[in-house]
């Protein structure tokens, strides 16, 4: 069949993937702690139809060969871990990381997941949990009759309990960092899992060793740039249209051939 | 059968190959740092001991358009675009030094700086390896400096420098992996020398240099040419049919 058909097909499917990435970014424009993805394109291998420098006859040589590209593909999506804007919510258990680092939450299967979404709440036992009910790791338990909770920028959590003059120290929120955060696996629910390419988590106190500080009463908004996404959407749509035009032109050529020869 | 049918067929087939080249350019209209390929046809006379009437068409790729694409702002520190001429050097799977302008870089778990497709980026002495860092800045001359973990942000440490090269354009060709490299007959001894005049812009990426309109027009033009070649085949066939009828009438 006509090779241009397959080449344009790769173009169509790559633009399609790009569009899903863009629409996912846009869909998450208001998701706390969301980090946008960017599709990475790569041209596919080139086929050598005629070797440059080959002999066309005994006495003449081809000055330039024919190497035909076979299309394009999306090799990956790169998460962009740039800082999102910090929004003031004034909720005592909302925390934002200002700088690098992730919160740790304990999944029901016993594994640890990592998140930038710092909207924490209390469950019935007084444990600090995220929106899905997964407890913060290390666990912080807030006693009954607590009137106010304070989280320091270094992660120290203290509470003022009724009828007690001195605040009670409840524990520390720690953060972890990765050598290559782009290698983390996004598993949905604003959570990431460790992989071989992200490296092992390096736990530390917020504000020290390259980790960001914790800002109480704030959440980190998504780092999606709406204008950028919309511009990308337009270029993707046009690229898709043009590739589909090649498909239809090629198809008409084959149709013409089969109608007129044979 | 009239030989012209074979000439028409060769024309149609080569037109299809040229169209593949243009379709590939168009498919890569959004690929960062992509350089479009040229396609042209030339006539190849058929050599031999016969009357020299036949010349077949032959599609070839005379080269790659190495002109720069537009710069797109991304704001990400590890995205680098080359301003003006020049190339980033990376290590291809085969181990050789190849050139690219696709500068969406990342740092892997071992601190090695890699391209988006995983090839190590070369610096002053081999692949660029970075110690753990808090912040990273790539300067205009390709200098990579970092704020070491826990260090004060005003004390940047220079770690390495991207190997930026600028070999003559006519010595370059695109390999089968899509990377640019020196033509075999233009190879030099040893590694490509550094060019201190190449400038990089951090926070930018270079768009593909494919002109979509041009590729679309080439595509339509080739489609019409194809139809004409088919017409030649059709004419050869009807000539042959007419001959056959004449011969039948003789009998």
Coordinates of C-alpha atoms in Angstrom, one line a residue:
Chain A
X1 CA 0.0 0.0 0.0
X2 CA 1.0 3.6 -0.3
X3 CA 3.7 4.3 2.4
X4 CA 2.4 7.9 2.9
X5 CA -0.8 6.4 4.3
X6 CA 1.1 4.8 7.2
X7 CA 3.2 7.8 7.8
X8 CA 0.2 10.1 8.1
X9 CA -1.5 7.5 10.3
X10 CA 1.4 7.8 12.7
X11 CA 1.0 11.6 12.6
X12 CA -2.7 11.3 13.3
X13 CA -2.2 9.0 16.3
X14 CA 0.6 11.1 17.7
X15 CA -1.5 14.3 17.5
X16 CA -4.3 12.3 19.1
X17 CA -2.2 11.4 22.0
X18 CA -1.0 15.0 22.3
X19 CA -4.6 16.1 22.4
X20 CA -5.4 13.6 25.2
X21 CA -2.5 15.0 27.2
X22 CA -3.6 18.6 26.6
X23 CA -7.2 17.8 27.5
X24 CA -6.1 16.0 30.7
X25 CA -4.0 19.1 31.7
X26 CA -7.0 21.4 31.0
X27 CA -9.4 19.1 32.9
X28 CA -7.1 19.3 35.9
X29 CA -6.7 23.1 35.8
X30 CA -8.3 23.4 39.2
X31 CA -6.9 20.2 40.7
X32 CA -4.8 21.0 43.8
X33 CA -1.2 20.0 43.5
X34 CA -1.6 18.8 39.8
X35 CA 1.5 18.9 37.6
X36 CA 1.0 19.2 33.9
X37 CA 2.3 16.8 31.3
X38 CA 3.9 17.5 28.0
X39 CA 3.9 14.9 25.2
X40 CA 7.4 14.3 23.8
X41 CA 7.5 13.6 20.0
X42 CA 10.2 11.8 18.2
X43 CA 10.6 11.0 14.5
X44 CA 10.6 7.3 13.7
X45 CA 13.4 5.5 12.0
X46 CA 14.5 6.3 8.5
X47 CA 14.5 3.6 5.9
X48 CA 17.3 3.6 3.3
X49 CA 15.7 3.0 0.0
X50 CA 18.8 3.9 -1.9
X51 CA 22.2 4.1 -0.3
X52 CA 24.0 7.4 -0.8
X53 CA 27.3 6.8 -2.6
X54 CA 26.1 3.6 -4.2
X55 CA 27.1 2.9 -7.8
X56 CA 24.4 3.7 -10.3
X57 CA 26.6 2.2 -13.1
X58 CA 30.1 1.0 -13.2
X59 CA 31.3 4.5 -13.9
X60 CA 28.8 6.7 -12.0
X61 CA 27.8 7.0 -8.4
X62 CA 24.6 8.2 -6.8
X63 CA 25.3 11.6 -5.4
X64 CA 22.5 11.4 -2.8
X65 CA 20.5 8.4 -1.7
X66 CA 16.9 8.1 -0.7
X67 CA 16.2 7.9 3.0
X68 CA 12.6 8.0 3.9
X69 CA 11.2 8.7 7.3
X70 CA 8.5 6.5 8.6
X71 CA 6.6 9.0 10.7
X72 CA 6.4 10.2 14.3
X73 CA 5.4 8.8 17.7
X74 CA 4.9 10.1 21.1
X75 CA 7.8 8.6 23.2
X76 CA 6.6 9.8 26.5
X77 CA 4.9 12.3 28.6
X78 CA 7.1 14.5 30.7
X79 CA 5.6 15.8 34.0
X80 CA 6.6 19.3 34.6
X81 CA 7.3 19.7 38.3
X82 CA 7.3 23.5 38.4
X83 CA 5.7 25.2 41.4
X84 CA 2.0 26.0 41.3
X85 CA 0.6 29.1 42.8
X86 CA -0.1 29.1 46.5
X87 CA -3.7 29.9 47.5
X88 CA -4.7 30.9 50.9
X89 CA -7.5 28.8 52.3
X90 CA -7.1 29.5 56.0
X91 CA -8.0 25.9 56.8
X92 CA -5.6 24.7 59.5
X93 CA -4.9 21.3 58.0
X94 CA -4.3 22.6 54.4
X95 CA -0.6 22.5 53.7
X96 CA 1.3 23.5 50.7
X97 CA 4.9 22.7 49.9
X98 CA 6.8 25.8 48.9
X99 CA 9.7 24.3 47.0
X100 CA 10.7 20.8 46.2
X101 CA 9.3 17.8 48.0
X102 CA 6.3 15.6 48.4
X103 CA 4.0 14.6 51.3
X104 CA 3.8 10.9 52.0
X105 CA 0.5 9.1 52.5
X106 CA 0.0 5.4 53.6
X107 CA -2.1 3.5 51.1
X108 CA -4.5 0.8 52.3
X109 CA -2.1 -1.9 50.8
X110 CA 0.7 -0.7 53.1
X111 CA 2.7 1.0 50.4
X112 CA 3.6 4.7 50.6
X113 CA 2.5 7.1 47.9
X114 CA 3.7 10.7 47.3
X115 CA 1.6 13.8 46.7
X116 CA 1.8 17.5 46.4
X117 CA -1.9 17.8 47.3
X118 CA -1.9 19.1 50.9
X119 CA -5.6 19.2 51.6
X120 CA -5.7 17.2 54.8
X121 CA -8.6 16.5 57.1
X122 CA -9.2 14.5 60.3
X123 CA -10.9 11.1 60.4
X124 CA -13.1 9.8 63.2
X125 CA -10.0 8.6 65.1
X126 CA -8.4 12.0 65.0
X127 CA -5.7 10.9 62.4
X128 CA -4.7 13.4 59.7
X129 CA -5.8 11.9 56.4
X130 CA -6.0 13.1 52.8
X131 CA -9.2 13.5 50.8
X132 CA -9.3 9.8 50.1
X133 CA -8.9 8.9 53.8
X134 CA -5.3 7.7 53.5
X135 CA -3.3 8.7 56.6
X136 CA -0.3 11.0 56.4
X137 CA 3.0 9.3 57.0
X138 CA 4.4 9.6 59.7
X139 CA 1.0 9.5 61.3
X140 CA -0.3 12.5 63.3
X141 CA -3.1 12.0 65.7
X142 CA -4.9 15.0 67.0
X143 CA -6.4 14.6 70.5
X144 CA -10.0 15.4 71.3
X145 CA -10.9 18.8 72.6
X146 CA -8.3 20.5 70.4
X147 CA -9.0 24.1 69.9
X148 CA -6.3 24.9 67.4
X149 CA -3.6 23.2 65.3
X150 CA -0.4 24.9 64.2
X151 CA 1.9 23.5 61.6
X152 CA 5.3 25.1 61.4
X153 CA 7.3 25.7 58.2
X154 CA 9.6 22.9 59.4
X155 CA 6.7 20.5 59.7
X156 CA 6.3 20.6 63.5
X157 CA 2.7 20.0 64.4
X158 CA 1.4 21.3 67.7
X159 CA -2.0 21.7 69.2
X160 CA -3.7 23.7 71.9
X161 CA -5.9 21.4 73.9
X162 CA -8.7 22.8 76.1
X163 CA -7.9 23.4 79.7
X164 CA -4.1 23.1 79.0
X165 CA -2.0 26.2 78.9
X166 CA 1.0 24.8 77.0
X167 CA 0.6 23.6 73.4
X168 CA 1.1 19.8 72.9
X169 CA 3.6 18.7 70.2
X170 CA 1.8 16.1 68.0
X171 CA 4.6 15.1 65.7
X172 CA 6.4 16.2 62.5
X173 CA 5.3 16.3 58.9
X174 CA 8.3 15.1 56.8
X175 CA 8.8 15.6 53.1
X176 CA 10.6 13.4 50.6
X177 CA 12.4 14.3 47.5
X178 CA 13.5 12.3 44.5
X179 CA 16.6 12.6 42.3
X180 CA 14.4 12.4 39.2
X181 CA 10.8 13.4 40.1
X182 CA 9.9 13.1 36.4
X183 CA 10.4 9.4 36.7
X184 CA 7.6 9.0 39.3
X185 CA 4.5 7.1 38.3
X186 CA 1.3 9.1 38.4
X187 CA -1.4 6.7 39.7
X188 CA -4.3 9.2 39.8
X189 CA -6.0 10.7 42.9
X190 CA -3.1 13.2 43.0
X191 CA -0.7 10.4 44.0
X192 CA 2.6 9.3 42.7
X193 CA 4.5 6.0 43.2
X194 CA 8.2 5.4 43.3
X195 CA 9.8 3.7 40.3
X196 CA 13.3 2.6 39.4
X197 CA 13.8 5.8 37.3
X198 CA 12.7 8.2 40.1
X199 CA 15.2 6.7 42.5
X200 CA 14.6 6.0 46.2
X201 CA 12.7 8.7 48.3
X202 CA 15.0 10.9 50.4
X203 CA 13.1 11.8 53.5
X204 CA 13.9 15.0 55.4
X205 CA 12.8 17.9 57.5
X206 CA 11.0 20.6 55.5
X207 CA 13.2 23.6 54.7
X208 CA 16.4 21.6 55.1
X209 CA 18.5 19.8 52.5
X210 CA 16.7 21.2 49.4
X211 CA 13.2 20.4 50.6
X212 CA 10.6 23.1 50.5
X213 CA 9.0 24.6 53.5
X214 CA 5.4 23.8 54.6
X215 CA 2.9 26.6 54.5
X216 CA -0.1 26.1 56.7
X217 CA -3.4 27.3 55.6
X218 CA -2.5 27.2 51.9
X219 CA -2.9 24.9 49.0
X220 CA -0.8 24.6 45.9
X221 CA -2.9 25.1 42.8
X222 CA -2.3 23.2 39.5
X223 CA 0.6 24.4 37.4
X224 CA -1.4 24.2 34.2
X225 CA -1.0 27.4 32.0
X226 CA -4.4 27.7 30.4
X227 CA -3.2 29.9 27.5
X228 CA -0.3 27.6 26.7
X229 CA -2.6 24.6 26.7
X230 CA -5.1 26.3 24.4
X231 CA -2.4 27.4 21.9
X232 CA -1.0 23.8 22.0
X233 CA -4.5 22.6 21.3
X234 CA -4.9 24.8 18.2
X235 CA -1.5 23.6 16.7
X236 CA -2.4 20.0 17.5
X237 CA -5.8 20.3 15.8
X238 CA -4.3 21.9 12.7
X239 CA -1.5 19.3 12.5
X240 CA -4.2 16.6 12.8
X241 CA -6.3 18.1 10.0
X242 CA -3.3 18.3 7.7
X243 CA -2.3 14.8 8.3
X244 CA -5.8 13.6 7.6
X245 CA -5.7 15.6 4.4
X246 CA -2.6 13.6 3.3
X247 CA -4.6 10.4 4.1
X248 CA -7.5 11.4 2.0
X249 CA -5.3 12.6 -0.9
X250 CA -3.4 9.4 -0.8
X251 CA -6.6 7.4 -0.8
X252 CA -7.9 9.3 -3.8
X253 CA -4.7 8.5 -5.6
X254 CA -5.2 4.8 -5.0
X255 CA -8.8 5.1 -6.0
X256 CA -7.8 6.8 -9.2
X257 CA -5.3 4.0 -9.9
X258 CA -7.7 1.2 -9.4
X259 CA -10.4 2.9 -11.5
X260 CA -8.2 3.7 -14.4
X261 CA -5.8 0.8 -14.6
X262 CA -6.9 -2.7 -14.6
Chain B
X1 CA 3.3 -4.1 -24.7
X2 CA 4.5 -0.5 -25.2
X3 CA 7.5 0.3 -22.9
X4 CA 6.0 3.6 -22.0
X5 CA 3.7 1.8 -19.5
X6 CA 6.8 0.9 -17.5
X7 CA 8.0 4.4 -17.5
X8 CA 4.6 5.6 -16.3
X9 CA 4.7 3.0 -13.6
X10 CA 8.2 4.0 -12.4
X11 CA 7.0 7.6 -12.4
X12 CA 3.9 6.7 -10.3
X13 CA 6.0 4.6 -7.9
X14 CA 8.6 7.3 -7.4
X15 CA 5.9 9.9 -6.8
X16 CA 4.6 7.7 -4.0
X17 CA 8.1 7.7 -2.4
X18 CA 8.4 11.4 -2.7
X19 CA 5.0 11.7 -1.0
X20 CA 6.2 9.6 1.8
X21 CA 9.0 12.0 2.4
X22 CA 6.5 15.0 2.5
X23 CA 4.1 13.0 4.7
X24 CA 6.9 12.4 7.1
X25 CA 7.7 16.1 7.3
X26 CA 4.0 16.9 7.9
X27 CA 3.7 14.1 10.6
X28 CA 6.6 15.8 12.4
X29 CA 5.2 19.3 12.3
X30 CA 5.0 19.3 16.1
X31 CA 8.2 17.4 16.9
X32 CA 10.7 19.5 18.9
X33 CA 13.9 20.3 17.0
X34 CA 12.8 18.3 13.9
X35 CA 14.5 19.2 10.6
X36 CA 12.6 18.7 7.4
X37 CA 13.9 16.5 4.5
X38 CA 14.0 17.6 1.0
X39 CA 12.8 15.3 -1.8
X40 CA 13.5 15.6 -5.5
X41 CA 13.3 13.5 -8.5
X42 CA 15.8 13.2 -11.3
X43 CA 15.9 11.2 -14.5
X44 CA 18.0 8.1 -14.8
X45 CA 18.5 7.0 -18.4
X46 CA 18.5 3.2 -18.9
X47 CA 21.9 2.2 -20.0
X48 CA 22.5 -0.8 -22.3
X49 CA 22.8 -1.8 -25.9
X50 CA 19.6 -0.5 -27.2
X51 CA 18.1 2.7 -28.5
X52 CA 18.4 5.2 -25.7
X53 CA 14.8 6.4 -25.5
X54 CA 14.0 5.5 -21.9
X55 CA 14.7 7.6 -18.8
X56 CA 13.1 6.6 -15.6
X57 CA 12.4 8.9 -12.7
X58 CA 14.2 8.4 -9.5
X59 CA 13.2 10.0 -6.2
X60 CA 16.0 11.0 -3.9
X61 CA 16.6 12.9 -0.7
X62 CA 19.2 15.5 -1.6
X63 CA 19.5 16.6 2.0
X64 CA 17.9 18.0 5.1
X65 CA 16.8 21.6 5.6
X66 CA 18.9 22.6 8.7
X67 CA 17.4 26.0 9.1
X68 CA 16.2 27.0 12.6
X69 CA 12.6 26.6 13.8
X70 CA 10.7 29.1 15.9
X71 CA 11.6 29.3 19.6
X72 CA 8.8 28.4 21.9
X73 CA 8.9 29.6 25.5
X74 CA 8.4 26.9 28.1
X75 CA 9.9 28.5 31.2
X76 CA 11.4 25.2 32.3
X77 CA 15.1 25.5 33.2
X78 CA 16.1 22.2 31.6
X79 CA 14.6 23.1 28.2
X80 CA 17.3 24.6 26.0
X81 CA 17.1 25.9 22.5
X82 CA 20.0 26.9 20.4
X83 CA 19.9 30.5 19.2
X84 CA 21.3 30.8 15.7
X85 CA 23.6 28.1 14.4
X86 CA 25.0 25.1 16.3
X87 CA 24.1 21.8 17.8
X88 CA 23.9 20.0 21.1
X89 CA 25.9 16.8 21.1
X90 CA 24.5 13.6 22.5
X91 CA 25.6 10.0 22.6
X92 CA 23.6 7.8 20.3
X93 CA 22.7 4.2 21.1
X94 CA 25.6 3.2 18.9
X95 CA 28.0 5.1 21.2
X96 CA 28.9 7.7 18.6
X97 CA 28.6 11.4 19.0
X98 CA 25.6 12.8 17.2
X99 CA 24.0 16.3 17.0
X100 CA 20.5 17.4 17.8
X101 CA 18.5 20.6 18.4
X102 CA 15.8 18.9 20.5
X103 CA 16.7 20.3 23.9
X104 CA 14.0 19.0 26.2
X105 CA 16.5 17.7 28.8
X106 CA 15.9 15.8 32.0
X107 CA 18.1 14.4 34.8
X108 CA 17.9 10.7 35.5
X109 CA 18.2 8.9 38.8
X110 CA 22.0 8.7 38.6
X111 CA 22.3 12.4 37.9
X112 CA 23.0 12.0 34.2
X113 CA 21.5 14.6 31.9
X114 CA 19.5 13.0 29.1
X115 CA 17.4 14.1 26.2
X116 CA 13.7 13.5 26.1
X117 CA 14.4 10.2 24.2
X118 CA 17.0 9.0 26.7
X119 CA 20.3 9.7 25.1
X120 CA 23.0 11.1 27.4
X121 CA 23.9 14.7 26.7
X122 CA 27.6 15.3 26.3
X123 CA 29.6 18.0 28.2
X124 CA 33.3 18.9 28.5
X125 CA 34.4 15.4 29.2
X126 CA 31.7 12.9 28.3
X127 CA 28.1 12.7 29.5
X128 CA 27.0 15.5 31.9
X129 CA 26.6 14.1 35.4
X130 CA 25.1 16.3 38.1
X131 CA 25.4 15.9 41.9
X132 CA 22.1 16.3 43.8
X133 CA 21.0 19.9 43.5
X134 CA 18.4 22.4 44.7
X135 CA 18.5 24.6 41.7
X136 CA 20.0 24.5 38.2
X137 CA 20.9 27.2 35.7
X138 CA 22.1 26.7 32.2
X139 CA 24.0 29.7 31.0
X140 CA 24.0 31.2 27.5
X141 CA 27.3 29.5 26.7
X142 CA 26.1 26.2 27.9
X143 CA 27.6 26.3 31.4
X144 CA 25.6 24.2 33.8
X145 CA 25.7 25.5 37.3
X146 CA 23.8 24.2 40.3
X147 CA 22.9 25.2 43.8
X148 CA 24.1 22.1 45.8
X149 CA 21.7 20.5 48.2
X150 CA 21.4 22.6 51.3
X151 CA 23.6 25.3 49.9
X152 CA 22.8 29.0 49.9
X153 CA 21.0 30.0 46.7
X154 CA 23.5 32.7 45.9
X155 CA 26.4 30.3 45.7
X156 CA 26.2 28.6 42.4
X157 CA 28.7 25.9 41.6
X158 CA 29.7 25.3 38.0
X159 CA 29.5 21.6 37.2
X160 CA 30.0 21.2 33.5
X161 CA 29.4 22.8 30.2
X162 CA 27.2 21.5 27.4
X163 CA 29.3 20.5 24.4
X164 CA 28.0 22.9 21.7
X165 CA 29.4 22.4 18.3
X166 CA 29.0 24.0 14.9
X167 CA 30.2 21.8 12.1
X168 CA 29.8 23.1 8.6
X169 CA 26.2 22.6 7.4
X170 CA 27.2 20.9 4.1
X171 CA 29.1 18.2 6.1
X172 CA 26.0 17.1 7.9
X173 CA 23.3 14.6 7.1
X174 CA 20.5 13.0 9.0
X175 CA 21.0 9.4 10.1
X176 CA 18.4 6.6 10.2
X177 CA 17.8 7.4 13.9
X178 CA 16.8 10.9 13.1
X179 CA 19.9 12.5 14.6
X180 CA 22.2 14.7 12.6
X181 CA 25.8 13.5 12.1
X182 CA 28.7 14.1 9.8
X183 CA 28.6 12.5 6.3
X184 CA 31.0 9.6 6.1
X185 CA 33.2 11.4 3.6
X186 CA 33.3 14.5 5.8
X187 CA 34.4 12.7 8.9
X188 CA 37.1 14.2 11.0
X189 CA 39.7 12.5 13.2
X190 CA 38.6 12.4 16.8
X191 CA 35.7 14.2 18.4
X192 CA 33.9 17.3 17.0
X193 CA 35.6 20.5 18.3
X194 CA 33.7 22.7 20.6
X195 CA 32.5 26.0 19.2
X196 CA 32.5 28.8 21.8
X197 CA 30.2 31.0 19.8
X198 CA 27.2 28.8 20.0
X199 CA 24.5 30.3 22.3
X200 CA 21.8 28.4 24.1
X201 CA 18.6 29.9 25.5
X202 CA 17.3 28.2 28.6
X203 CA 13.6 28.0 29.1
X204 CA 12.9 27.7 25.4
X205 CA 12.4 24.8 22.9
X206 CA 12.9 24.9 19.2
X207 CA 9.8 24.1 17.1
X208 CA 10.0 21.9 14.0
X209 CA 11.1 23.8 10.9
X210 CA 8.4 22.1 8.8
X211 CA 6.3 24.6 6.8
X212 CA 2.9 22.9 6.9
X213 CA 1.5 24.9 3.9
X214 CA 4.5 24.0 1.7
X215 CA 4.2 20.3 2.6
X216 CA 0.5 20.3 1.9
X217 CA 1.0 21.9 -1.5
X218 CA 3.7 19.4 -2.4
X219 CA 1.4 16.7 -1.4
X220 CA -1.4 17.9 -3.7
X221 CA 1.1 18.5 -6.5
X222 CA 2.4 15.0 -6.2
X223 CA -1.1 13.6 -6.2
X224 CA -1.8 15.3 -9.5
X225 CA 1.5 14.1 -11.0
X226 CA 0.6 10.6 -9.9
X227 CA -2.7 10.9 -11.7
X228 CA -0.9 11.9 -14.9
X229 CA 1.4 8.9 -14.6
X230 CA -1.6 6.7 -14.2
X231 CA -3.0 8.4 -17.4
X232 CA 0.2 7.4 -19.3
X233 CA -0.4 3.8 -18.2
X234 CA -4.0 4.0 -19.2
X235 CA -3.0 5.4 -22.7
X236 CA -0.4 2.7 -23.1
X237 CA -3.1 0.1 -22.3
X238 CA -5.6 1.6 -24.8
X239 CA -2.9 1.7 -27.5
X240 CA -2.2 -1.9 -26.8
X241 CA -5.9 -2.8 -27.0
X242 CA -6.2 -1.0 -30.3
X243 CA -3.2 -3.0 -31.7
X244 CA -4.8 -6.2 -30.6
X245 CA -8.1 -5.3 -32.3
X246 CA -6.2 -4.5 -35.5
X247 CA -4.5 -7.8 -35.4
X248 CA -7.9 -9.6 -34.9
X249 CA -9.4 -7.8 -37.8
X250 CA -6.5 -8.9 -40.1
X251 CA -7.4 -12.6 -39.5

